[in-house]
Structure formats: structure tokens, C-alpha cells
CSV table of C-alpha atoms in Angstrom, one decimal:
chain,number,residue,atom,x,y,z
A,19,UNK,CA,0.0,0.0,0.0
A,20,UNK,CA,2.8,2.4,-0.3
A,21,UNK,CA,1.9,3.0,-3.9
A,22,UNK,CA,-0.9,4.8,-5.3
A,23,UNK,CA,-3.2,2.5,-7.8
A,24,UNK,CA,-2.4,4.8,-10.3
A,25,UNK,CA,1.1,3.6,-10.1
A,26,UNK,CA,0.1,0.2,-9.7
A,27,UNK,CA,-2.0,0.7,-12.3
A,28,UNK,CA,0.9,1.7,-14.6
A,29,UNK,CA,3.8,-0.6,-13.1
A,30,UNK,CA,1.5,-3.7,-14.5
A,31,UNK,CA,0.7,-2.1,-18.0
A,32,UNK,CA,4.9,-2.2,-18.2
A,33,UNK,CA,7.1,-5.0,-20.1
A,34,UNK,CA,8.6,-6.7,-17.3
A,35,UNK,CA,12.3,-6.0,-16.9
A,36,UNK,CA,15.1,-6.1,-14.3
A,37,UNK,CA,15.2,-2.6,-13.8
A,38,UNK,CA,12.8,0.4,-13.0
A,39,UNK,CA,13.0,3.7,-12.4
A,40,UNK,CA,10.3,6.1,-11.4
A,41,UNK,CA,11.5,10.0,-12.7
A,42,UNK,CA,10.5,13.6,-12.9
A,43,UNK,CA,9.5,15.7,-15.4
A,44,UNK,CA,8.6,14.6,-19.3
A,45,UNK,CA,10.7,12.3,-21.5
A,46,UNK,CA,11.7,14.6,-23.7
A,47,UNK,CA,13.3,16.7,-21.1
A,48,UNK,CA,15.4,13.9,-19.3
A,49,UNK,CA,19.2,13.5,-20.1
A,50,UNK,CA,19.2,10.3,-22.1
A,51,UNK,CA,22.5,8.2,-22.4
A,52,UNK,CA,24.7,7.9,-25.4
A,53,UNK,CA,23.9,4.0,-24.7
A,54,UNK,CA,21.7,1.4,-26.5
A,55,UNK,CA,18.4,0.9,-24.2
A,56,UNK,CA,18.6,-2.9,-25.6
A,57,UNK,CA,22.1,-3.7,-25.6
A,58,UNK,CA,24.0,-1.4,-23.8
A,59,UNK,CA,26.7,-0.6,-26.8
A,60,UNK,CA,27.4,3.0,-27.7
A,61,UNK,CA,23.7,4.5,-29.4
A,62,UNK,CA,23.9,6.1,-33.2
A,63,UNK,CA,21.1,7.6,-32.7
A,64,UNK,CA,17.1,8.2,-31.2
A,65,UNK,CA,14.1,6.6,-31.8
A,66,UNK,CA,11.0,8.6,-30.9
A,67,UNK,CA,8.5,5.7,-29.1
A,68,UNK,CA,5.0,6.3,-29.0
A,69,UNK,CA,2.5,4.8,-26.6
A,70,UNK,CA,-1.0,5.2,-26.1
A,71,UNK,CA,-2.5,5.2,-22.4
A,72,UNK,CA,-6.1,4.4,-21.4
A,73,UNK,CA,-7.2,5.9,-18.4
A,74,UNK,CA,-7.2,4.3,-14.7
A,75,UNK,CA,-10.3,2.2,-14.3
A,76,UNK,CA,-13.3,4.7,-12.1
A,77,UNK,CA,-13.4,1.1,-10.1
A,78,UNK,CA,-11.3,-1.9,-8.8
A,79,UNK,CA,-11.7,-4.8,-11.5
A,80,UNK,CA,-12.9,-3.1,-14.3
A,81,UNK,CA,-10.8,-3.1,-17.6
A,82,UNK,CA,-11.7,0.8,-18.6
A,83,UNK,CA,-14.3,3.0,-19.0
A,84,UNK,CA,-16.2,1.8,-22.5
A,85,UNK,CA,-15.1,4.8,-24.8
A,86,UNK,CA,-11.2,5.0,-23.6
A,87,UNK,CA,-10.3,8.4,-24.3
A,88,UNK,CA,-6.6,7.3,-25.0
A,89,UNK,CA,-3.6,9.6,-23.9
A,90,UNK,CA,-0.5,9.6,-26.3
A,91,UNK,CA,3.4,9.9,-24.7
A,92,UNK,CA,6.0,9.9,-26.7
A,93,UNK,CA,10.3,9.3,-25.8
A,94,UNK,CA,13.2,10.0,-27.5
A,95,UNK,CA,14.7,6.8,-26.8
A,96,UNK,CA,18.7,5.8,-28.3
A,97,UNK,CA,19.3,2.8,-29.5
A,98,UNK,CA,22.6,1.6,-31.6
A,99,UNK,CA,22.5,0.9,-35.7
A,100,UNK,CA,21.8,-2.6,-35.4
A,101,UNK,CA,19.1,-2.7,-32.9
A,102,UNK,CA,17.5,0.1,-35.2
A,103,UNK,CA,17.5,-2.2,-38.0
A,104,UNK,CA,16.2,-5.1,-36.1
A,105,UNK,CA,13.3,-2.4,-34.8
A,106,UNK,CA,13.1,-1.1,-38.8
A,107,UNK,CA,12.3,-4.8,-39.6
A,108,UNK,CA,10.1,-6.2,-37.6
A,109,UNK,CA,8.0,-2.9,-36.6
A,110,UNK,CA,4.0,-3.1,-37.9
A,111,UNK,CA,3.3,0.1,-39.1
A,112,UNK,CA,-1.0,0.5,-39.2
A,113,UNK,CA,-2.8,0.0,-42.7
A,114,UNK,CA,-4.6,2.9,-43.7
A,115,UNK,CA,-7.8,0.8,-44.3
A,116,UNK,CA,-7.9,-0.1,-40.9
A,117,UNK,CA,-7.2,3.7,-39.3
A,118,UNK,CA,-10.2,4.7,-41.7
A,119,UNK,CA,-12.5,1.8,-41.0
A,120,UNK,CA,-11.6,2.4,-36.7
A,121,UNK,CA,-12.8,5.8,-37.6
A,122,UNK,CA,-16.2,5.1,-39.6
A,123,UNK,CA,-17.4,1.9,-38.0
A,124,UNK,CA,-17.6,3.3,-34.5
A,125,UNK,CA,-20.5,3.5,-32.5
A,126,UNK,CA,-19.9,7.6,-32.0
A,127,UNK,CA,-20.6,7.6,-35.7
A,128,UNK,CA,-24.5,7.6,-35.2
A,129,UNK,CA,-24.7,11.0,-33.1
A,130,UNK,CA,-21.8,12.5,-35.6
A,131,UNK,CA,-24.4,11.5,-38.5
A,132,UNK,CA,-27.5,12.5,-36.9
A,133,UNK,CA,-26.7,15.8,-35.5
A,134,UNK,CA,-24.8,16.8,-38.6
A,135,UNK,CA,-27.9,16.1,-40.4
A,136,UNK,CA,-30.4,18.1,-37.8
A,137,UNK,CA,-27.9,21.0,-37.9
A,138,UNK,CA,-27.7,21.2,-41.5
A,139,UNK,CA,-31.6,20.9,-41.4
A,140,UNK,CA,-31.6,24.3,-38.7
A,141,UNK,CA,-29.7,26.0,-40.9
A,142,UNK,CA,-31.7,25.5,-43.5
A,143,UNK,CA,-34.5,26.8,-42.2
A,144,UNK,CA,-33.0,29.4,-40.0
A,145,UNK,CA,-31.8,31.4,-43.3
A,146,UNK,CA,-34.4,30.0,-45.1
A,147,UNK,CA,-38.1,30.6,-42.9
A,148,UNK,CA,-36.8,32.4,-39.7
A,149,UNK,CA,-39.0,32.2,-36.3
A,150,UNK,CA,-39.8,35.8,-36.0
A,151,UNK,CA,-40.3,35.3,-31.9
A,152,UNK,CA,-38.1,31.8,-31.6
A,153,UNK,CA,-38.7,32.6,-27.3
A,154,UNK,CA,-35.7,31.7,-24.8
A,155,UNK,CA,-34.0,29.9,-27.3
A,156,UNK,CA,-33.1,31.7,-30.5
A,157,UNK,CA,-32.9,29.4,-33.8
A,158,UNK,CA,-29.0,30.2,-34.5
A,159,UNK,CA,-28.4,28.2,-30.7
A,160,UNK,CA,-30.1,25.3,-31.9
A,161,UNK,CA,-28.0,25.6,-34.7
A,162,UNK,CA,-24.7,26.3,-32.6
A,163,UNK,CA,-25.5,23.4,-30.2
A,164,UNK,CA,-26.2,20.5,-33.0
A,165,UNK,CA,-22.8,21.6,-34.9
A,166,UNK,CA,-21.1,21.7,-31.2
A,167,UNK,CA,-22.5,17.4,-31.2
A,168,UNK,CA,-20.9,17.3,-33.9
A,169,UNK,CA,-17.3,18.6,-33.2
A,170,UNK,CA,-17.6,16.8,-29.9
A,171,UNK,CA,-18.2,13.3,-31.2
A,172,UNK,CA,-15.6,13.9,-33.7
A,173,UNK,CA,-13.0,14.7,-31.3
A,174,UNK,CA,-13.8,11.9,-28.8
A,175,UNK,CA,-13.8,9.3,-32.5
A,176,UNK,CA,-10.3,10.6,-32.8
A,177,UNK,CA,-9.5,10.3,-29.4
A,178,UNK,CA,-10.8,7.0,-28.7
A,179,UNK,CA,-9.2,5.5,-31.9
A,180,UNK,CA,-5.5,6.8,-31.0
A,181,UNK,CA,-4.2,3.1,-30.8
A,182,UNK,CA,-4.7,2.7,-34.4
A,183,UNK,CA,-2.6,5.2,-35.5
A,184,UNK,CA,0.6,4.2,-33.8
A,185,UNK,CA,3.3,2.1,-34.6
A,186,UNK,CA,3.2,-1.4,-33.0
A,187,UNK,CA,6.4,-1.8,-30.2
A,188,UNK,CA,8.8,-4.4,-31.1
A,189,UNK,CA,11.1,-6.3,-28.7
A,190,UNK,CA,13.7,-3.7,-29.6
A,191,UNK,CA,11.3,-0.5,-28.2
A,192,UNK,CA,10.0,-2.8,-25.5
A,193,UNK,CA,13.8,-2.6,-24.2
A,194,UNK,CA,12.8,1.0,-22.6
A,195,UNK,CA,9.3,0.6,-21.5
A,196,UNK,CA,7.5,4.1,-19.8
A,197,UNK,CA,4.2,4.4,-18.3
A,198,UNK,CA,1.6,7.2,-18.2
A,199,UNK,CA,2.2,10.2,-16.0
A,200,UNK,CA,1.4,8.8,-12.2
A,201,UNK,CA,1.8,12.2,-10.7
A,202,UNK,CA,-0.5,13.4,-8.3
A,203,UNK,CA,-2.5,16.1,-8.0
A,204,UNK,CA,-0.5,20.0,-7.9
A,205,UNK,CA,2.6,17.4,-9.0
A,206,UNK,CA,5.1,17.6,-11.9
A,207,UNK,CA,4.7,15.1,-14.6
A,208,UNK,CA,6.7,11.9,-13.0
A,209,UNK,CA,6.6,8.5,-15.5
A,210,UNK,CA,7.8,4.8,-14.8
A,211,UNK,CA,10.3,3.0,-16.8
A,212,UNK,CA,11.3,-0.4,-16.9
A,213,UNK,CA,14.7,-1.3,-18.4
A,214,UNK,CA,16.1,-4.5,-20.0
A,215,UNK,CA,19.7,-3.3,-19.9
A,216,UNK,CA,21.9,-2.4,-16.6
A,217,UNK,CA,24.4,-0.5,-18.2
A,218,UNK,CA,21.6,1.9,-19.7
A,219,UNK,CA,19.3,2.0,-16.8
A,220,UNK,CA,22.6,2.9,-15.2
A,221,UNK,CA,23.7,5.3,-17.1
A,222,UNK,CA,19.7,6.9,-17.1
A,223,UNK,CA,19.9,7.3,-13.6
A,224,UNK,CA,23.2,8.8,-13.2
A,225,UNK,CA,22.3,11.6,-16.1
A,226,UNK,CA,18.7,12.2,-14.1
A,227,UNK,CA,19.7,11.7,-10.5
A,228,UNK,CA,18.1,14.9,-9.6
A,229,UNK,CA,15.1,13.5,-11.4
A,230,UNK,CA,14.8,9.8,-9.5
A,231,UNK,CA,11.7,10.0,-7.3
A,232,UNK,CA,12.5,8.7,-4.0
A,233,UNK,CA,10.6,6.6,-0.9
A,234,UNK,CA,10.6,9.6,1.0
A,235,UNK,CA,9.0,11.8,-1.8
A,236,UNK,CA,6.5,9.3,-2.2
A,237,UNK,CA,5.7,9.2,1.2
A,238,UNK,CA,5.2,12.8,0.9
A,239,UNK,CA,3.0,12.7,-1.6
A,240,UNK,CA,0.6,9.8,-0.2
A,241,UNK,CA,0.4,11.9,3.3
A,242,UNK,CA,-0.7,14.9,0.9
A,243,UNK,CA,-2.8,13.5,-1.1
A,244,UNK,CA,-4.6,12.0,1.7
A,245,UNK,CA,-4.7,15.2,3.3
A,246,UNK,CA,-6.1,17.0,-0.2
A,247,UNK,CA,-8.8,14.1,-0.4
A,248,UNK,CA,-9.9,14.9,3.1
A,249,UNK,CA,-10.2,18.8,2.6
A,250,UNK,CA,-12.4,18.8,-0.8
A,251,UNK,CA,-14.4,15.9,1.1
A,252,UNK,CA,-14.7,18.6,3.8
A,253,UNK,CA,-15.0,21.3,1.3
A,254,UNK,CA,-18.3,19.7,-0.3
A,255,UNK,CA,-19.9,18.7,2.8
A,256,UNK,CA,-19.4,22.4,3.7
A,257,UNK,CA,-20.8,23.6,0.9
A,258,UNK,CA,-23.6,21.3,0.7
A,259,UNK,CA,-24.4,22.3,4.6
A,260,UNK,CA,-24.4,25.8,3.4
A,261,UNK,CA,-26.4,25.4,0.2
A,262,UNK,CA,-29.3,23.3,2.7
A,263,UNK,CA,-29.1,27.0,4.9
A,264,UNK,CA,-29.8,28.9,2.6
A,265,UNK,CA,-32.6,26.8,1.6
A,266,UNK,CA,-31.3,25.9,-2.2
């Protein structure tokens, strides 16, 4: 119970390696070693890994919440030429026809359709055969509010289908695994990794050591999050007592 189940969360969507390291701040702004992540000779270059994160379960046992709205993280991630080879030869790169079929045979696709349809149909008549007194609600809201479905139901169709569009990890990629950010609330972005190699997870450490979270930070921030969770608790029964007073 000394972690959150956020980070638990996290430390079990990880390939399982030897080595972890929990660090501050985002992946692009950490001093990477001049070392391959898989096999620990000197790195030629970076590869930029992609992942896409679903949300913590709202309960204990649940896989997700239906309609994941997925979270992308990318990390600049050095590897040597051979390993980048092996990656460039075995990676799955998604089909086109599948992005475009994720996109159109989704069940967010009915409200996109329909309120597309009912908007156009407002407009239409709102230029067309306008209400001279349309009450409370003028015409050109309706309007506003049926294309505003729209956008909304795109963005979650796109946001929901982020998997789809990313590059499949290979063993090679799999050699520097990172989780979501696990920070907690009013904290800098802190991720998980799990390394294969010693030399690199090493070598990561010793470049970031101002970066490594530590048991006594993480202490900290259990003791404050507990004591944030207690104050909004307090804050909303408050509230609520003060709502009931003033008869609302």
C-alpha cells in the first residue's frame, strides 16, 4: 500500500524488466544516455517511441471505461545501428484501411451523423423561414449546439481511436518501457520505466539523478494527497451544509 493505484496501475501495464525507475518531469526533457536501451553498446542515434495510455479504471476490476479516451506519450529513446535495424524490420506500421475503417465503424458515428444532419436541417431553415419570436432559445443556438454534437463526437472518435494510428512496439522498443504520468494532484509530470539493460538503466539514472523519485518523496506525496482528499471531502460537505441554509 505504499503505492498509489495509479502507479500500480501503470507498473502492471509495463514489459517486465530487471530494472525500473520512477523519474521527474517529461521524456523529452530527461538526459538520455549515449547507450543502447537494448544492448548497452554505444547508441547512433534516437528513436521517438509512442504509446497510447487508457485511463485508470473509475473502479477496482474493471478493464476501462467503455469509450477510452486514450492519452498519447511519446520518448526519444537511443538505441545503436543494429538494434534500429532489427526495430526497422520487424515494426508493424497500421494499414490505412484499418485507421479509416476504426474511424467510420464506431459506435460515435450515429450521433456524428444524426446531428450533422439536424444541424444542417436548422440551418436551412433558420436562413431559409426564420422564427420571427423563436422565445428563450433563438434558432441560431439550436443551430450552434447541433454543430457543437458534432465537433464533440468527432474529437472523442479521434480520441478514442488513437491506438490505431501508432506504430506497434517491437522487442527492440520494449527494451525501454514508460508508463503514463502517475503524478498526483498539484505534482510535476513523474513516468515509470522499466529497463532490460543495466548499463543503460545505469547510465539513465546517473544523467537524471536529480530527477529519481525517491521513498521519502512518495511518502510525501501519499500523506498529501490523503490530506487534499480529506479537505475537498470537507469542502463539499461544507458547501452542501451551506447550500441546505440557505434553503437551495
Amino acid at each position: 500500500m505504499d503505492r498509489t493505484r495509479l502507479q500500480r496501475w501503470a507498473e502492471n501495464s509495463l514489459a517486465s524488466h530487471p530494472y525500473t525507475l520512477e523519474l521527474r518531469g517529461s521524456p523529452r526533457n530527461l538526459v538520455w544516455p549515449r547507450i543502447c536501451a537494448h544492448c548497452g553498446e554505444l547508441a547512433s542515434g534516437q528513436i521517438v517511441v509512442k504509446k497510447a495510455f487508457r485511463p485508470l479504471p473509475r473502479r477496482v476490476g474493471t478493464g476501462g471505461n467503455g469509450l477510452r479516451h486514450y492519452r498519447i506519450g511519446a520518448a526519444p529513446i537511443p538505441f545503436c545501428a543494429r538494434c534500429s535495424a532489427t526495430h526497422r524490420a520487424t515494426v508493424q506500421r497500421p494499414s490505412i484501411v484499418r485507421q479509416v475503417l476504426r474511424l467510420v465503424v464506431n459506435p460515435l458515428i450515429i450521433p456524428v451523423v444524426g446531428s450533422a444532419w439536424l444541424g444542417t436541417l436548422a440551418l436551412e431553415g433558420w436562413r431559409t423561414n426564420p422564427i420571427a419570436d423563436p422565445g428563450r432559445v433563438p434558432e441560431w443556438a439550436v443551430v450552434l449546439f447541433l454543430f457543437g454534437v458534432t465537433a464533440w463526437c468527432l474529437f472523442l472518435i479521434w480520441r478514442t481511436t488513437a491506438p490505431s494510428r501508432l506504430e506497434s512496439q517491437t522487442e527492440i522498443t520494449q527494451s525501454c518501457d514508460f508508463s503514463q504520468d502517475v503524478s498526483g494532484m498539484l505534482e510535476r509530470e513523474r513516468r515509470i520505466y522499466s529497463l532490460r539493460n543495466k548499463a543503460f538503466a545505469d547510465a539513465l539514472e546517473a544523467g537524471n539523478r536529480d530527477l529519481v523519485w525517491t521513498r521519502e518523496e512518495q511518502a510525501r506525496s501519499m500523506k498529501m494527497g490523503l490530506i487534499l482528499g480529506v479537505g475537498m471531502i470537507a469542502f463539499l460537505a461544507g458547501l452542501v451544509g451551506v447550500l441546505k441554509l440557505m434553503g437551495i
